[in-house]
Tab-separated table of C-alpha atoms and ligand atoms in Angstrom:
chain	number	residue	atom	x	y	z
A	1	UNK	CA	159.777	102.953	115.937
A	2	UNK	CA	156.001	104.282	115.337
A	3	UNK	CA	154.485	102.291	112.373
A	4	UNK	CA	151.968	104.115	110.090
A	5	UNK	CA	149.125	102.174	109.027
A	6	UNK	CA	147.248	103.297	105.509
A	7	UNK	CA	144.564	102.113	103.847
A	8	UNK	CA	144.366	101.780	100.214
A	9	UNK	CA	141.647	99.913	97.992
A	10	UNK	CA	142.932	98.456	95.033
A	11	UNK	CA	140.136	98.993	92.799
A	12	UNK	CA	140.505	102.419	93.841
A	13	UNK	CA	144.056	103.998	93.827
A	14	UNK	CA	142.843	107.982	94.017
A	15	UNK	CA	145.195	110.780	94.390
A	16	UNK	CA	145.423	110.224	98.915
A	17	UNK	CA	146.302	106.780	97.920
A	18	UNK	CA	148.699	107.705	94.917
A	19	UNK	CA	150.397	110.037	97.710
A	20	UNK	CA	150.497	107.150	100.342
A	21	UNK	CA	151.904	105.096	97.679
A	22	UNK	CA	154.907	107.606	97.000
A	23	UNK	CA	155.607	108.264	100.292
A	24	UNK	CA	155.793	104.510	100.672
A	25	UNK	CA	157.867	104.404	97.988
A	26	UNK	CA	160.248	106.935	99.709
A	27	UNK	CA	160.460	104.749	103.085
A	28	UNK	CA	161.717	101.997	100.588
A	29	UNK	CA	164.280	104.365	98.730
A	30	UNK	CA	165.801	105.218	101.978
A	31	UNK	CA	166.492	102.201	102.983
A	32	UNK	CA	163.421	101.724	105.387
A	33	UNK	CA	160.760	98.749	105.199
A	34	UNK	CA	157.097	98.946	103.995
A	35	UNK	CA	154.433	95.694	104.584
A	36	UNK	CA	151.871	95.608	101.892
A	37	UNK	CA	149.508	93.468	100.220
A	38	UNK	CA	150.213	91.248	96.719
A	39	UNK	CA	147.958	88.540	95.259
A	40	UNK	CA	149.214	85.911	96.982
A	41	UNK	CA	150.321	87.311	100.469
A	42	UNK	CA	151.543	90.829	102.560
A	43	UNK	CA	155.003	91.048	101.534
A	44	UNK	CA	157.906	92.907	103.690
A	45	UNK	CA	159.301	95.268	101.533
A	46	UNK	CA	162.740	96.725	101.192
A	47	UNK	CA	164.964	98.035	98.302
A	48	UNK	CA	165.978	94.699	96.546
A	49	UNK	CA	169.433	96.479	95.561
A	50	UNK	CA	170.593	98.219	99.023
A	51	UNK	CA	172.226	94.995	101.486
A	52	UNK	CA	171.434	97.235	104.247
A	53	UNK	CA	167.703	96.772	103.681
A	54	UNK	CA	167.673	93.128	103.312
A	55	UNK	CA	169.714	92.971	106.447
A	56	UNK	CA	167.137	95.238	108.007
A	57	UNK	CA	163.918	92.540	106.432
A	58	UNK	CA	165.902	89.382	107.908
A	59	UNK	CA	166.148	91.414	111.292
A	60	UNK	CA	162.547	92.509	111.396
A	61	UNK	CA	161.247	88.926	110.786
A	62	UNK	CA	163.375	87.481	112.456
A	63	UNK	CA	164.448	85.284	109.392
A	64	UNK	CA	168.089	82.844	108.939
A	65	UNK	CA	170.404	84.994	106.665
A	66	UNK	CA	170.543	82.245	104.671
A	67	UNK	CA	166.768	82.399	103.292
A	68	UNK	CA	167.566	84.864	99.843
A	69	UNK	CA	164.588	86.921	99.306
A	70	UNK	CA	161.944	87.007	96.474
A	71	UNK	CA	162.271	90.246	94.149
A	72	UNK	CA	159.751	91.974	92.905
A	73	UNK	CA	159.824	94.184	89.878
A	74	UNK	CA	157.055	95.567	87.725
A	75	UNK	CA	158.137	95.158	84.130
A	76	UNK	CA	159.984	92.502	82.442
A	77	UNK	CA	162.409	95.490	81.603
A	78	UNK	CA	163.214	95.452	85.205
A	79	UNK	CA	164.393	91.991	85.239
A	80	UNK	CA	166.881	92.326	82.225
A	81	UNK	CA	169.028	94.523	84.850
A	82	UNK	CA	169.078	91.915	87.678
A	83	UNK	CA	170.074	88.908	85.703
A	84	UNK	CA	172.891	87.630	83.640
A	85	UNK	CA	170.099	86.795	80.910
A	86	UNK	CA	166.727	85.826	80.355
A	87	UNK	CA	166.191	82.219	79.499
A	88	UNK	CA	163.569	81.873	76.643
A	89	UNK	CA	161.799	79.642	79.362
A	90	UNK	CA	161.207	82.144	81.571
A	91	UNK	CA	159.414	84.589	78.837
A	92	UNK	CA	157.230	82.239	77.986
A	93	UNK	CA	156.305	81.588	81.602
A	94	UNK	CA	155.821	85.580	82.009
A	95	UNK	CA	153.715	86.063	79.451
A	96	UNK	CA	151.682	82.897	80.258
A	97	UNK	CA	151.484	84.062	84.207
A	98	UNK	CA	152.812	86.983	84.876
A	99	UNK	CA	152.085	89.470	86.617
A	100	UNK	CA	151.076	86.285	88.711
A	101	UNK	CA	151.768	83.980	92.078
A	102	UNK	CA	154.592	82.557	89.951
A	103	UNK	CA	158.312	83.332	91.036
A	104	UNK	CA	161.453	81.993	88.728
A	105	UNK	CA	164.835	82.005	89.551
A	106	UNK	CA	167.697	83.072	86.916
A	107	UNK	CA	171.666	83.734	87.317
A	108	UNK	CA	171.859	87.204	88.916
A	109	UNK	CA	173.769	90.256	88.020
A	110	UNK	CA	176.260	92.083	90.349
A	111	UNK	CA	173.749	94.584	90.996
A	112	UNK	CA	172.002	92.395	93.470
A	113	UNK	CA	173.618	92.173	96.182
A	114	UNK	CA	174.463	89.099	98.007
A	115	UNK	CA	172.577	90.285	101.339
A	116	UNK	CA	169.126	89.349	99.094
A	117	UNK	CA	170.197	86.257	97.840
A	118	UNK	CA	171.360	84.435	101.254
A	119	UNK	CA	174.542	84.167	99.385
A	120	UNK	CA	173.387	82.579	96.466
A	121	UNK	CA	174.420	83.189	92.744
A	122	UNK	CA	170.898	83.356	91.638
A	123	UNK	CA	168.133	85.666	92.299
A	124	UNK	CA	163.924	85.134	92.702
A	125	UNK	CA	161.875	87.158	90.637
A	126	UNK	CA	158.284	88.065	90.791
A	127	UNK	CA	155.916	90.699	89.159
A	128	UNK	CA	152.520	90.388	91.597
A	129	UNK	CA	149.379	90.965	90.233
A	130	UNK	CA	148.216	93.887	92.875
A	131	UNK	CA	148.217	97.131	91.947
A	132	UNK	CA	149.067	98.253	94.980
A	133	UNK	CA	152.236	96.016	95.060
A	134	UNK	CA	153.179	97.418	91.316
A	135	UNK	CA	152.756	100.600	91.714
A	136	UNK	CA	154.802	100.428	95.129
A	137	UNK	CA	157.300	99.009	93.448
A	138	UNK	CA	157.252	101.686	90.647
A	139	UNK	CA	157.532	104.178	93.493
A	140	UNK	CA	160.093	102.534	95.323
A	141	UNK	CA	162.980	102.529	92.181
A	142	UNK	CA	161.644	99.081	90.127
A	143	UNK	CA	162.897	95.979	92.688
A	144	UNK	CA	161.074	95.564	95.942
A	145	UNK	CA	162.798	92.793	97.851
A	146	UNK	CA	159.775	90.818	100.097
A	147	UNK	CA	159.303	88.041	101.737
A	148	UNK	CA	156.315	87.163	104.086
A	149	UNK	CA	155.519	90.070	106.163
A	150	UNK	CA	155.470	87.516	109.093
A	151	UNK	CA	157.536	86.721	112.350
A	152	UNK	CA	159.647	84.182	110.789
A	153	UNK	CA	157.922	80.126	111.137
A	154	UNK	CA	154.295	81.626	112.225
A	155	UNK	CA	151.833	81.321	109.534
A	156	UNK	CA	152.214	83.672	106.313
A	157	UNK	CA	149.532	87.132	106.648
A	158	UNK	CA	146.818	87.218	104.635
A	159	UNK	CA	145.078	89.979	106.333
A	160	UNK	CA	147.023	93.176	107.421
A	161	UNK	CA	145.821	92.815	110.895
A	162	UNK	CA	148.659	90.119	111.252
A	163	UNK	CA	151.270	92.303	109.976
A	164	UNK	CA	150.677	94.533	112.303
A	165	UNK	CA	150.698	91.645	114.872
A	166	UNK	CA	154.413	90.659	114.468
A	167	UNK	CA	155.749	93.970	112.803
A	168	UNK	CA	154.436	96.780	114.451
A	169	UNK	CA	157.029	99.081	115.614
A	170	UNK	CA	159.711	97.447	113.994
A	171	UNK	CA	158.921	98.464	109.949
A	172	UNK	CA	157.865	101.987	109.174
A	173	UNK	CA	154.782	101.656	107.345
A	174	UNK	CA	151.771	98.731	106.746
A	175	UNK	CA	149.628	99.050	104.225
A	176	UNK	CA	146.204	97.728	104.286
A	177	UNK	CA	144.597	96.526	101.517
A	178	UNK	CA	142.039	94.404	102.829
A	179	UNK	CA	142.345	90.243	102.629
A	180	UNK	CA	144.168	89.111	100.224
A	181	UNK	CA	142.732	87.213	96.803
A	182	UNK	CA	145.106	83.614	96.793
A	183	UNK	CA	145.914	83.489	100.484
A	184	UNK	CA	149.477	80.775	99.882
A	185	UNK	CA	152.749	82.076	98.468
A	186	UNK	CA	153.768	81.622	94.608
A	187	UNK	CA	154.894	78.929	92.973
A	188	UNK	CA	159.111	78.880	92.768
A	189	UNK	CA	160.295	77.553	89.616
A	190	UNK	CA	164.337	77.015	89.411
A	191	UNK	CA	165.103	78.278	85.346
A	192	UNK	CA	169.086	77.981	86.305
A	193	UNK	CA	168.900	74.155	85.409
A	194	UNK	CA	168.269	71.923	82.268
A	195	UNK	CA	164.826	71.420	83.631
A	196	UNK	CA	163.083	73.335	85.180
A	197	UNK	CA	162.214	72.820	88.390
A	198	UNK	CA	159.681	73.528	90.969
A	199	UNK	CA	160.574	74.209	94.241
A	200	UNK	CA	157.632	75.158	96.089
A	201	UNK	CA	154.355	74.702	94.884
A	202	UNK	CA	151.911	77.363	94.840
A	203	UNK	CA	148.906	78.316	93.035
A	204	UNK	CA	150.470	78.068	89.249
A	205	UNK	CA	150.538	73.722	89.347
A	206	UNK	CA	152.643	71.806	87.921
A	207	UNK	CA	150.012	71.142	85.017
A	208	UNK	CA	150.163	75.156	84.556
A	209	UNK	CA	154.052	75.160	83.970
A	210	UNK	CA	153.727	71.823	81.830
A	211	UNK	CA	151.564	73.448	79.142
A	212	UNK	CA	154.301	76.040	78.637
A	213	UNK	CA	157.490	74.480	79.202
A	214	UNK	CA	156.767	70.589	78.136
A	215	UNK	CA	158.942	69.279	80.578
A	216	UNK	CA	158.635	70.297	84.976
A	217	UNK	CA	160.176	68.370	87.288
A	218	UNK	CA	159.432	68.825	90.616
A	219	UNK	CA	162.173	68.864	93.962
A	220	UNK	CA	161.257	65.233	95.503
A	221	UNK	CA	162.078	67.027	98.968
A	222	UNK	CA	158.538	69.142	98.551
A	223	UNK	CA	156.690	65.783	98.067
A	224	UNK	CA	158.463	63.270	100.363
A	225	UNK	CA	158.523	64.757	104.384
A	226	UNK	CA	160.706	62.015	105.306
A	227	UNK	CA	163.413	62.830	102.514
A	228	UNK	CA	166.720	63.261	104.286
A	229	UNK	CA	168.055	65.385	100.916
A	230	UNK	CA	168.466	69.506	101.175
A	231	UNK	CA	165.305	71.420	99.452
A	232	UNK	CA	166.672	73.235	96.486
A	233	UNK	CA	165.009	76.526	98.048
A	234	UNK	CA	166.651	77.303	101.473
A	235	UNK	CA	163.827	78.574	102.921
A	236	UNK	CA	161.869	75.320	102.244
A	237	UNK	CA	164.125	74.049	105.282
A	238	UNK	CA	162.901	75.754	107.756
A	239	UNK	CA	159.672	74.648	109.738
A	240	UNK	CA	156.970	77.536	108.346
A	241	UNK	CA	153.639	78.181	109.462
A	242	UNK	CA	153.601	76.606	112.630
A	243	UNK	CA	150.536	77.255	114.534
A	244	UNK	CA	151.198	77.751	118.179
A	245	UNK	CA	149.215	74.906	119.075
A	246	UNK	CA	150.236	70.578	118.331
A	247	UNK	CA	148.290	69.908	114.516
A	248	UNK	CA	147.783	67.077	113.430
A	249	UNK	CA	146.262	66.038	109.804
A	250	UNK	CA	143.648	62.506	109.843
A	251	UNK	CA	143.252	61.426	106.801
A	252	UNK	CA	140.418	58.594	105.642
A	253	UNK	CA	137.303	58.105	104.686
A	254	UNK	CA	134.721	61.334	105.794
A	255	UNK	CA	133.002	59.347	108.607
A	256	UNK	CA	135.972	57.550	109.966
A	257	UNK	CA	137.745	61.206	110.314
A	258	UNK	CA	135.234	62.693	111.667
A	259	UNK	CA	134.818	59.912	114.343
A	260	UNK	CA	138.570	59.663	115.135
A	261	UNK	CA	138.788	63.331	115.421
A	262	UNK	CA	135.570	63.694	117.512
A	263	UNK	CA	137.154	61.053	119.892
A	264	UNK	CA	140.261	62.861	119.965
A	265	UNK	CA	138.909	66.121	121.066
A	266	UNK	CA	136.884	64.577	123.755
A	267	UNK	CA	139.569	62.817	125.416
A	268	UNK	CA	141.569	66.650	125.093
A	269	UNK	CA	139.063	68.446	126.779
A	270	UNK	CA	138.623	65.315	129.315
A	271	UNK	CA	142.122	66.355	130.005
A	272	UNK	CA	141.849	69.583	130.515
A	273	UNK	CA	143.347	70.956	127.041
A	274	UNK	CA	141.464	73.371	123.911
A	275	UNK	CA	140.700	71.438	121.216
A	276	UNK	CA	140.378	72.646	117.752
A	277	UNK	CA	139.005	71.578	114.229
A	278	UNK	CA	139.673	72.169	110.729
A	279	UNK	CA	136.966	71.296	108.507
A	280	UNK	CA	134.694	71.864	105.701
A	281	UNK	CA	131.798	73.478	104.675
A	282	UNK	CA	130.295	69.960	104.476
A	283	UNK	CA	132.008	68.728	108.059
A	284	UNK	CA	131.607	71.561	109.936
A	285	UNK	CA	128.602	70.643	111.646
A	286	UNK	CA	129.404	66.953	112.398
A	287	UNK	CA	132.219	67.761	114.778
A	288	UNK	CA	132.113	68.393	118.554
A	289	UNK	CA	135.354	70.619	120.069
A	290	UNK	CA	136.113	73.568	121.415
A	291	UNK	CA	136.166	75.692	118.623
A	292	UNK	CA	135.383	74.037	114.608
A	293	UNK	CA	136.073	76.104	111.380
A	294	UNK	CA	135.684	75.337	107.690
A	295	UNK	CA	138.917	76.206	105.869
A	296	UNK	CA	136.523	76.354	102.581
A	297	UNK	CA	134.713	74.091	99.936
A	298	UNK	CA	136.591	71.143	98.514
A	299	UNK	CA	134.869	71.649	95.571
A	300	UNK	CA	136.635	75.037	94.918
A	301	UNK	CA	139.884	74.474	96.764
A	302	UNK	CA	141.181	78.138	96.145
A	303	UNK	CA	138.644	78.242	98.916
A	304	UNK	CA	140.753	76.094	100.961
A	305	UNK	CA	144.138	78.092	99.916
A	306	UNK	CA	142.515	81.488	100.722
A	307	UNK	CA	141.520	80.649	104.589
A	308	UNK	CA	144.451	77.920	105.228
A	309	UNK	CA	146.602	80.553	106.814
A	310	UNK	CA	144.048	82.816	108.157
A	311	UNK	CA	142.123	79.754	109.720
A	312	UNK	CA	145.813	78.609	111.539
A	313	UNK	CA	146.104	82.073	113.079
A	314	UNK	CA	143.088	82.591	114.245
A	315	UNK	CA	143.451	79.237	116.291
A	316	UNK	CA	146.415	80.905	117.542
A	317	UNK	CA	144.241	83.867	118.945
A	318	UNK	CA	142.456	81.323	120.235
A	319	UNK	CA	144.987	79.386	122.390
A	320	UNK	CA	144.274	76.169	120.887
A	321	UNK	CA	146.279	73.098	123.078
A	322	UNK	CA	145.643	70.797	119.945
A	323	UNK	CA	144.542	70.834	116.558
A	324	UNK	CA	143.159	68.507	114.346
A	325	UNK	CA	142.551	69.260	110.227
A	326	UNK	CA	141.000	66.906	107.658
A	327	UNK	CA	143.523	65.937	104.994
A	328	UNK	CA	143.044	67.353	101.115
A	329	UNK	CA	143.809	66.067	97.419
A	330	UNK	CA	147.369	66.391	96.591
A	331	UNK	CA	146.602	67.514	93.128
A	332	UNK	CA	146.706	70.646	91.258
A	333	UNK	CA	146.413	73.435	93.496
A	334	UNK	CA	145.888	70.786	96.211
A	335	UNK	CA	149.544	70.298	96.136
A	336	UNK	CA	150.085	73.621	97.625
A	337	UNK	CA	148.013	72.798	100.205
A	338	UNK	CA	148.681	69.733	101.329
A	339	UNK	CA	152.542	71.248	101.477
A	340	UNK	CA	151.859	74.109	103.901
A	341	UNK	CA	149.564	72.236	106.017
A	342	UNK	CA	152.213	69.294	106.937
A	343	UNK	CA	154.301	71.744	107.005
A	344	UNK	CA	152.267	73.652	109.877
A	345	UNK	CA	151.518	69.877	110.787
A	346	UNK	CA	155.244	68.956	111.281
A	347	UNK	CA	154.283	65.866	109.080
A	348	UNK	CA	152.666	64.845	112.033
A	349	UNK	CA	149.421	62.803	110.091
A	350	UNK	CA	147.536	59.631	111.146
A	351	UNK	CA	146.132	57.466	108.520
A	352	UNK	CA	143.144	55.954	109.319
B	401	AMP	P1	159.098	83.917	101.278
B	401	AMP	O1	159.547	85.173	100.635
B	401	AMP	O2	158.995	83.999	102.751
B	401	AMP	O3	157.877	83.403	100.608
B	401	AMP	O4	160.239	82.874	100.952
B	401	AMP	C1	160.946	82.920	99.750
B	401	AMP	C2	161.278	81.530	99.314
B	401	AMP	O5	162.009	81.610	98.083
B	401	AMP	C3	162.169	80.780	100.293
B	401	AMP	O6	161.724	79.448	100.431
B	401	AMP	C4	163.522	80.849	99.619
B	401	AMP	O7	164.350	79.810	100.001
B	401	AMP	C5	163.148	80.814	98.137
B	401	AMP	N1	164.190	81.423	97.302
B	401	AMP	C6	164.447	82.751	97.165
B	401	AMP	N2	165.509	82.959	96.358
B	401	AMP	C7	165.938	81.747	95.964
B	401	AMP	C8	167.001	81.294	95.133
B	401	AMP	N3	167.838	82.148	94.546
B	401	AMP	N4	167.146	79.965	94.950
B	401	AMP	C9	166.295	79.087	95.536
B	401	AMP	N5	165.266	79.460	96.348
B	401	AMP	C10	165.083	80.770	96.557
B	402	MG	MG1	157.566	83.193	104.224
């Protein structure tokens, strides 16, 4: 298959892109798949209601059927049709965050079909804050189902460049536009219990959902790696963003990291293997390997959530043997973090 790749700017949707957009939107309504940019990262789009298209998204990324997709819509008029109703949690939480990196889960309707939902009686809603995304979704009849436009386990895209890396010729269109502002999926909140709970954590925290809701509890599984419980979301199962290379996290004091992980990389390249580092903007310079990048500023750590995932793949264009990354604050958006880069780590993480 020969897949097109458009540009569009967001800040400027003129009439090429408006015409890009639409015949995007017709791909979608005909059952084929578009990749395009949201807020948080490029999504692989397909017609939320048609199974044949969700089949087609878990066969592109290579994805377990089991893994229900996130839908996207682009008015809270849209979700009345998916679901069986709208808990009074989950307006508050749209009109606090939406559109927004914040996905909730509600009962679904028989219109979606179970193809989307890996089976499950619930569905995953979103409304993205990317005009591109919305008005794709406008164009493409109101409920884009998307999950990462990735090869399923390598890093989530945050630049289209990667989409084309694992899609190309197997999708019909990618559209570019340009890095993305968040750079880690949304937060999934679960409205279908008592509760609510969070079960992945993303850039809306915990604290976010508390000042709406009151109560958040959170699924242990996302804070404990050595729970032997199911996550609550499937997909949270699987082993995601794994670099190609072995990472591993150090965590301590500044100097004592830095001198572990120094010694570590000498002793790879003594044997022959490509050592890499993830640091700071305030580390950077203090560490000897192959190749050493700053994931961002711990300071402002939607730095640090914007690079993670480009930083990972670019070690993987780089052939990295073994990786080593300094270790971040598990609070606030810092939860996020820290749960995509063990993730990518395999929980593999000395404490010094
Ligand atoms: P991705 O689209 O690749 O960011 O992954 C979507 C995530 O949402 C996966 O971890 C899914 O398991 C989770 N998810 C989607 N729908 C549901 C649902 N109905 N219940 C629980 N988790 C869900
Ligand atoms: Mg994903």
């Amino acid at each position: 298959m020969n897949t097109e790749l458009v540009q569009i700017v967001e800040e400027n949707i003129d009439a090429k892109a408006m015409e890009a957009l639409k015949r995007a939107g017709d791909i979608i309504r005909s059952g084929g798949l578009v990749a395009f940019p949201t807020e948080t990262v490029y999504g692989l789009g397909g017609d939320a209601l048609n199974p044949e298209s969700s089949r087609k998204i878990y066969a592109a990324k290579g994805r377990p059927s089991d893994n229900p997709l996130i839908v996207h819509v682009a008015d809270m008029d849209s979700v009345s049709g998916i679901v069986k109703e709208i808990p009074e949690a989950a307006r508050k939480l749209a009109k606090a965050y939406w559109p927004g990196p914040l996905t909730m889960i509600m009962n679904k309707s028989d219109k979606v079909p179970y193809e989307t939902t890996g089976g499950l009686d619930t569905v995953a809603i979103r409304m993205p804050n990317n005009k591109i995304a919305l008005e794709l979704i406008r164009q493409s009849g109101g409920y884009i189902a998307a999950p990462s436009a990735n090869t399923s386990g390598r890093p989530s895209p945050t630049v289209a460049r990667y989409c084309v890396e694992d899609l190309s010729g197997k999708i019909e269109m990618i559209i570019d536009g340009g890095q993305v502002g968040i750079g880690l999926e949304s937060t999934i909140v679960d409205l279908t219990s008592d509760t609510p709970m969070i079960l992945r954590p993303g850039y809306i925290t915990k604290e976010m959902l508390g000042e709406v809701l009151g109560s958040v509890d959170i699924d242990r599984t996302i804070i404990d790696g050595n729970s032997k419980e199911r996550p609550k979301a499937p997909g949270m199962k699987y082993r995601h963003y794994a670099p190609k290379g072995e990472l591993t996290i150090v965590e301590g004091s500044q100097d004592a990291v830095v001198a572990y992980i120094n010694e570590k990389a000498k002793e790879a390249r003594a044997a022959g293997k490509r050592a890499g580092v993830i640091g700071t903007d305030a580390t950077k310079s203090l560490y000897r390997a192959d190749v050493v990048k700053s994931v961002g500023n711990r300071q402002e750590e939607a730095t640090i959530a914007h690079e993670l995932f480009k930083v990972l793949r670019e070690f993987d264009d780089e052939d990295m043997d073994v990786m080593y990354s300094e270790s971040f604050d598990d609070s606030g958006i810092g939860q996020a973090i820290m749960n995509r880069l063990l993730k990518a780590a395999g929980h593999n993480v000395i404490r010094l």
